[in-house]
PDB file of N, CA and C in Angstrom:
ATOM      1  N   MET A   1      16.404 193.315  -3.513  1.00  0.00           N
ATOM      2  CA  MET A   1      17.698 193.075  -4.212  1.00  0.00           C
ATOM      3  C   MET A   1      17.431 193.015  -5.757  1.00  0.00           C
ATOM      4  N   ALA A   2      16.224 192.834  -6.085  1.00  0.00           N
ATOM      5  CA  ALA A   2      16.087 192.680  -7.693  1.00  0.00           C
ATOM      6  C   ALA A   2      16.139 194.160  -8.250  1.00  0.00           C
ATOM      7  N   LEU A   3      15.873 195.110  -7.544  1.00  0.00           N
ATOM      8  CA  LEU A   3      16.071 196.458  -8.118  1.00  0.00           C
ATOM      9  C   LEU A   3      17.446 197.127  -8.276  1.00  0.00           C
ATOM     10  N   GLN A   4      18.428 196.419  -7.675  1.00  0.00           N
ATOM     11  CA  GLN A   4      19.859 196.728  -7.906  1.00  0.00           C
ATOM     12  C   GLN A   4      20.209 196.536  -9.473  1.00  0.00           C
ATOM     13  N   SER A   5      19.571 195.449 -10.088  1.00  0.00           N
ATOM     14  CA  SER A   5      19.938 195.310 -11.490  1.00  0.00           C
ATOM     15  C   SER A   5      19.234 196.056 -12.370  1.00  0.00           C
ATOM     16  N   LEU A   6      18.325 196.947 -11.964  1.00  0.00           N
ATOM     17  CA  LEU A   6      17.369 197.721 -12.916  1.00  0.00           C
ATOM     18  C   LEU A   6      18.270 199.047 -13.163  1.00  0.00           C
ATOM     19  N   GLN A   7      18.419 199.328 -14.494  1.00  0.00           N
ATOM     20  CA  GLN A   7      19.141 200.431 -14.761  1.00  0.00           C
ATOM     21  C   GLN A   7      18.430 201.298 -15.878  1.00  0.00           C
ATOM     22  N   ILE A   8      18.363 202.705 -15.836  1.00  0.00           N
ATOM     23  CA  ILE A   8      17.719 203.497 -16.767  1.00  0.00           C
ATOM     24  C   ILE A   8      18.647 203.795 -17.824  1.00  0.00           C
ATOM     25  N   GLY A   9      18.530 203.468 -19.047  1.00  0.00           N
ATOM     26  CA  GLY A   9      19.441 203.824 -20.045  1.00  0.00           C
ATOM     27  C   GLY A   9      19.145 205.295 -20.546  1.00  0.00           C
ATOM     28  N   THR A  10      20.157 205.752 -21.402  1.00  0.00           N
ATOM     29  CA  THR A  10      20.060 207.100 -21.945  1.00  0.00           C
ATOM     30  C   THR A  10      18.735 207.309 -22.789  1.00  0.00           C
ATOM     31  N   VAL A  11      18.362 206.189 -23.636  1.00  0.00           N
ATOM     32  CA  VAL A  11      17.202 206.278 -24.406  1.00  0.00           C
ATOM     33  C   VAL A  11      16.041 206.509 -23.664  1.00  0.00           C
ATOM     34  N   ILE A  12      15.821 205.590 -22.547  1.00  0.00           N
ATOM     35  CA  ILE A  12      14.674 205.729 -21.748  1.00  0.00           C
ATOM     36  C   ILE A  12      14.519 207.006 -21.006  1.00  0.00           C
ATOM     37  N   ALA A  13      15.558 207.447 -20.418  1.00  0.00           N
ATOM     38  CA  ALA A  13      15.586 208.653 -19.844  1.00  0.00           C
ATOM     39  C   ALA A  13      15.064 209.893 -20.741  1.00  0.00           C
ATOM     40  N   MET A  14      15.788 209.951 -21.954  1.00  0.00           N
ATOM     41  CA  MET A  14      15.351 210.879 -22.961  1.00  0.00           C
ATOM     42  C   MET A  14      13.896 210.863 -23.227  1.00  0.00           C
ATOM     43  N   ARG A  15      13.387 209.630 -23.426  1.00  0.00           N
ATOM     44  CA  ARG A  15      11.843 209.373 -23.730  1.00  0.00           C
ATOM     45  C   ARG A  15      11.095 209.929 -22.544  1.00  0.00           C
ATOM     46  N   ALA A  16      11.480 209.705 -21.423  1.00  0.00           N
ATOM     47  CA  ALA A  16      10.532 210.096 -20.155  1.00  0.00           C
ATOM     48  C   ALA A  16      10.712 211.612 -20.023  1.00  0.00           C
ATOM     49  N   ARG A  17      11.790 212.306 -20.442  1.00  0.00           N
ATOM     50  CA  ARG A  17      11.877 213.660 -20.403  1.00  0.00           C
ATOM     51  C   ARG A  17      10.894 214.336 -21.414  1.00  0.00           C
ATOM     52  N   ASP A  18      10.851 213.683 -22.608  1.00  0.00           N
ATOM     53  CA  ASP A  18      10.018 214.299 -23.678  1.00  0.00           C
ATOM     54  C   ASP A  18       8.523 214.128 -23.314  1.00  0.00           C
ATOM     55  N   VAL A  19       8.193 213.030 -22.786  1.00  0.00           N
ATOM     56  CA  VAL A  19       6.794 212.622 -22.469  1.00  0.00           C
ATOM     57  C   VAL A  19       6.358 213.669 -21.332  1.00  0.00           C
ATOM     58  N   SER A  20       7.252 213.912 -20.526  1.00  0.00           N
ATOM     59  CA  SER A  20       6.725 214.840 -19.318  1.00  0.00           C
ATOM     60  C   SER A  20       6.636 216.234 -19.620  1.00  0.00           C
ATOM     61  N   ARG A  21       7.237 216.750 -20.707  1.00  0.00           N
ATOM     62  CA  ARG A  21       7.234 217.951 -21.093  1.00  0.00           C
ATOM     63  C   ARG A  21       5.923 218.424 -21.770  1.00  0.00           C
ATOM     64  N   PRO A  22       5.172 219.390 -21.050  1.00  0.00           N
ATOM     65  CA  PRO A  22       4.016 219.896 -21.693  1.00  0.00           C
ATOM     66  C   PRO A  22       4.050 220.497 -23.130  1.00  0.00           C
ATOM     67  N   THR A  23       3.026 220.432 -23.922  1.00  0.00           N
ATOM     68  CA  THR A  23       2.918 220.946 -25.265  1.00  0.00           C
ATOM     69  C   THR A  23       2.819 222.359 -25.004  1.00  0.00           C
ATOM     70  N   GLN A  24       3.004 223.084 -26.162  1.00  0.00           N
ATOM     71  CA  GLN A  24       2.952 224.647 -26.083  1.00  0.00           C
ATOM     72  C   GLN A  24       1.602 225.128 -25.717  1.00  0.00           C
ATOM     73  N   GLU A  25       0.654 224.317 -26.204  1.00  0.00           N
ATOM     74  CA  GLU A  25      -0.875 224.655 -25.890  1.00  0.00           C
ATOM     75  C   GLU A  25      -1.079 224.488 -24.471  1.00  0.00           C
ATOM     76  N   GLN A  26      -0.524 223.435 -23.988  1.00  0.00           N
ATOM     77  CA  GLN A  26      -0.829 223.169 -22.521  1.00  0.00           C
ATOM     78  C   GLN A  26      -0.109 224.208 -21.514  1.00  0.00           C
ATOM     79  N   GLN A  27       1.076 224.553 -22.086  1.00  0.00           N
ATOM     80  CA  GLN A  27       1.804 225.432 -21.294  1.00  0.00           C
ATOM     81  C   GLN A  27       1.175 226.806 -21.214  1.00  0.00           C
ATOM     82  N   GLU A  28       0.711 227.357 -22.297  1.00  0.00           N
ATOM     83  CA  GLU A  28      -0.080 228.628 -22.507  1.00  0.00           C
ATOM     84  C   GLU A  28      -1.393 228.598 -21.649  1.00  0.00           C
ATOM     85  N   ALA A  29      -2.013 227.410 -21.599  1.00  0.00           N
ATOM     86  CA  ALA A  29      -3.231 227.538 -20.664  1.00  0.00           C
ATOM     87  C   ALA A  29      -2.907 227.419 -19.218  1.00  0.00           C
ATOM     88  N   ALA A  30      -1.803 226.939 -18.917  1.00  0.00           N
ATOM     89  CA  ALA A  30      -1.472 226.819 -17.473  1.00  0.00           C
ATOM     90  C   ALA A  30      -0.857 228.407 -17.095  1.00  0.00           C
ATOM     91  N   ASP A  31      -0.303 228.913 -18.084  1.00  0.00           N
ATOM     92  CA  ASP A  31       0.198 230.421 -17.742  1.00  0.00           C
ATOM     93  C   ASP A  31      -0.999 231.464 -17.605  1.00  0.00           C
ATOM     94  N   ARG A  32      -2.246 230.976 -18.168  1.00  0.00           N
ATOM     95  CA  ARG A  32      -3.449 231.976 -18.189  1.00  0.00           C
ATOM     96  C   ARG A  32      -4.141 231.762 -16.790  1.00  0.00           C
ATOM     97  N   ARG A  33      -4.083 230.494 -16.296  1.00  0.00           N
ATOM     98  CA  ARG A  33      -4.788 229.959 -15.032  1.00  0.00           C
ATOM     99  C   ARG A  33      -3.920 230.857 -13.780  1.00  0.00           C
ATOM    100  N   PRO A  34      -4.778 231.171 -12.832  1.00  0.00           N
ATOM    101  CA  PRO A  34      -4.050 231.880 -11.730  1.00  0.00           C
ATOM    102  C   PRO A  34      -3.598 230.785 -10.853  1.00  0.00           C
ATOM    103  N   LEU A  35      -2.624 230.987 -10.069  1.00  0.00           N
ATOM    104  CA  LEU A  35      -1.911 230.125  -9.217  1.00  0.00           C
ATOM    105  C   LEU A  35      -2.798 229.661  -8.194  1.00  0.00           C
ATOM    106  N   ARG A  36      -2.643 228.648  -7.371  1.00  0.00           N
ATOM    107  CA  ARG A  36      -3.570 228.188  -6.270  1.00  0.00           C
ATOM    108  C   ARG A  36      -3.543 229.229  -5.239  1.00  0.00           C
ATOM    109  N   ASP A  37      -2.381 229.833  -4.939  1.00  0.00           N
ATOM    110  CA  ASP A  37      -2.294 230.902  -3.921  1.00  0.00           C
ATOM    111  C   ASP A  37      -3.163 232.113  -4.344  1.00  0.00           C
ATOM    112  N   GLU A  38      -3.327 232.281  -5.548  1.00  0.00           N
ATOM    113  CA  GLU A  38      -3.986 233.594  -5.992  1.00  0.00           C
ATOM    114  C   GLU A  38      -5.511 233.300  -6.125  1.00  0.00           C
ATOM    115  N   THR A  39      -6.023 232.201  -6.022  1.00  0.00           N
ATOM    116  CA  THR A  39      -7.505 232.064  -6.103  1.00  0.00           C
ATOM    117  C   THR A  39      -8.187 232.246  -4.667  1.00  0.00           C
ATOM    118  N   PRO A  40      -9.371 232.828  -4.740  1.00  0.00           N
ATOM    119  CA  PRO A  40     -10.068 233.120  -3.504  1.00  0.00           C
ATOM    120  C   PRO A  40     -10.461 231.626  -2.849  1.00  0.00           C
ATOM    121  N   ARG A  41     -10.394 231.529  -1.528  1.00  0.00           N
ATOM    122  CA  ARG A  41     -10.960 230.230  -0.918  1.00  0.00           C
ATOM    123  C   ARG A  41     -12.497 230.421  -0.987  1.00  0.00           C
ATOM    124  N   ARG A  42     -12.965 229.243  -1.229  1.00  0.00           N
ATOM    125  CA  ARG A  42     -14.599 229.203  -1.207  1.00  0.00           C
ATOM    126  C   ARG A  42     -14.876 228.523   0.229  1.00  0.00           C
ATOM    127  N   GLU A  43     -15.952 229.082   0.576  1.00  0.00           N
ATOM    128  CA  GLU A  43     -16.579 228.537   1.871  1.00  0.00           C
ATOM    129  C   GLU A  43     -16.973 227.083   1.742  1.00  0.00           C
ATOM    130  N   PRO A  44     -16.745 226.267   2.727  1.00  0.00           N
ATOM    131  CA  PRO A  44     -17.052 224.773   2.699  1.00  0.00           C
ATOM    132  C   PRO A  44     -18.654 224.706   2.579  1.00  0.00           C
ATOM    133  N   ALA A  45     -19.118 224.001   1.943  1.00  0.00           N
ATOM    134  CA  ALA A  45     -20.622 223.665   1.565  1.00  0.00           C
ATOM    135  C   ALA A  45     -21.184 223.324   3.112  1.00  0.00           C
ATOM    136  N   ARG A  46     -22.239 224.117   3.385  1.00  0.00           N
ATOM    137  CA  ARG A  46     -22.981 224.161   4.681  1.00  0.00           C
ATOM    138  C   ARG A  46     -24.038 222.979   4.448  1.00  0.00           C
ATOM    139  N   ARG A  47     -24.051 222.204   5.406  1.00  0.00           N
ATOM    140  CA  ARG A  47     -25.033 221.027   5.357  1.00  0.00           C
ATOM    141  C   ARG A  47     -26.098 221.400   6.360  1.00  0.00           C
ATOM    142  N   GLU A  48     -27.385 221.343   5.841  1.00  0.00           N
ATOM    143  CA  GLU A  48     -28.542 221.645   6.958  1.00  0.00           C
ATOM    144  C   GLU A  48     -28.637 220.405   7.786  1.00  0.00           C
ATOM    145  N   PRO A  49     -28.877 220.762   9.114  1.00  0.00           N
ATOM    146  CA  PRO A  49     -29.156 219.573   9.958  1.00  0.00           C
ATOM    147  C   PRO A  49     -30.314 218.576   9.628  1.00  0.00           C
ATOM    148  N   PRO A  50     -30.264 217.346   9.797  1.00  0.00           N
ATOM    149  CA  PRO A  50     -31.471 216.496   9.311  1.00  0.00           C
ATOM    150  C   PRO A  50     -32.741 216.913  10.110  1.00  0.00           C
ATOM    151  N   ARG A  51     -33.861 216.869   9.283  1.00  0.00           N
ATOM    152  CA  ARG A  51     -35.087 217.412   9.994  1.00  0.00           C
ATOM    153  C   ARG A  51     -35.831 216.139  10.362  1.00  0.00           C
ATOM    154  N   HIS A  52     -36.317 216.463  11.594  1.00  0.00           N
ATOM    155  CA  HIS A  52     -37.095 215.323  12.310  1.00  0.00           C
ATOM    156  C   HIS A  52     -38.652 215.538  11.930  1.00  0.00           C
ATOM    157  N   ARG A  53     -39.504 214.567  11.830  1.00  0.00           N
ATOM    158  CA  ARG A  53     -40.755 214.619  11.611  1.00  0.00           C
ATOM    159  C   ARG A  53     -41.649 214.576  12.989  1.00  0.00           C
TER     160      ARG A  53
END
């Protein structure tokens, strides 16, 4: 019930939008990286069985 009185005002919404926006440098770096679907899948690390003495 306490959350019903919580309201996000215009100023808070605009600040949240600005904070979540990446910088130009971050955007360019992300554009250079391949997408997750485009990267080859690596084989899972193989564990050697425990050796008994």
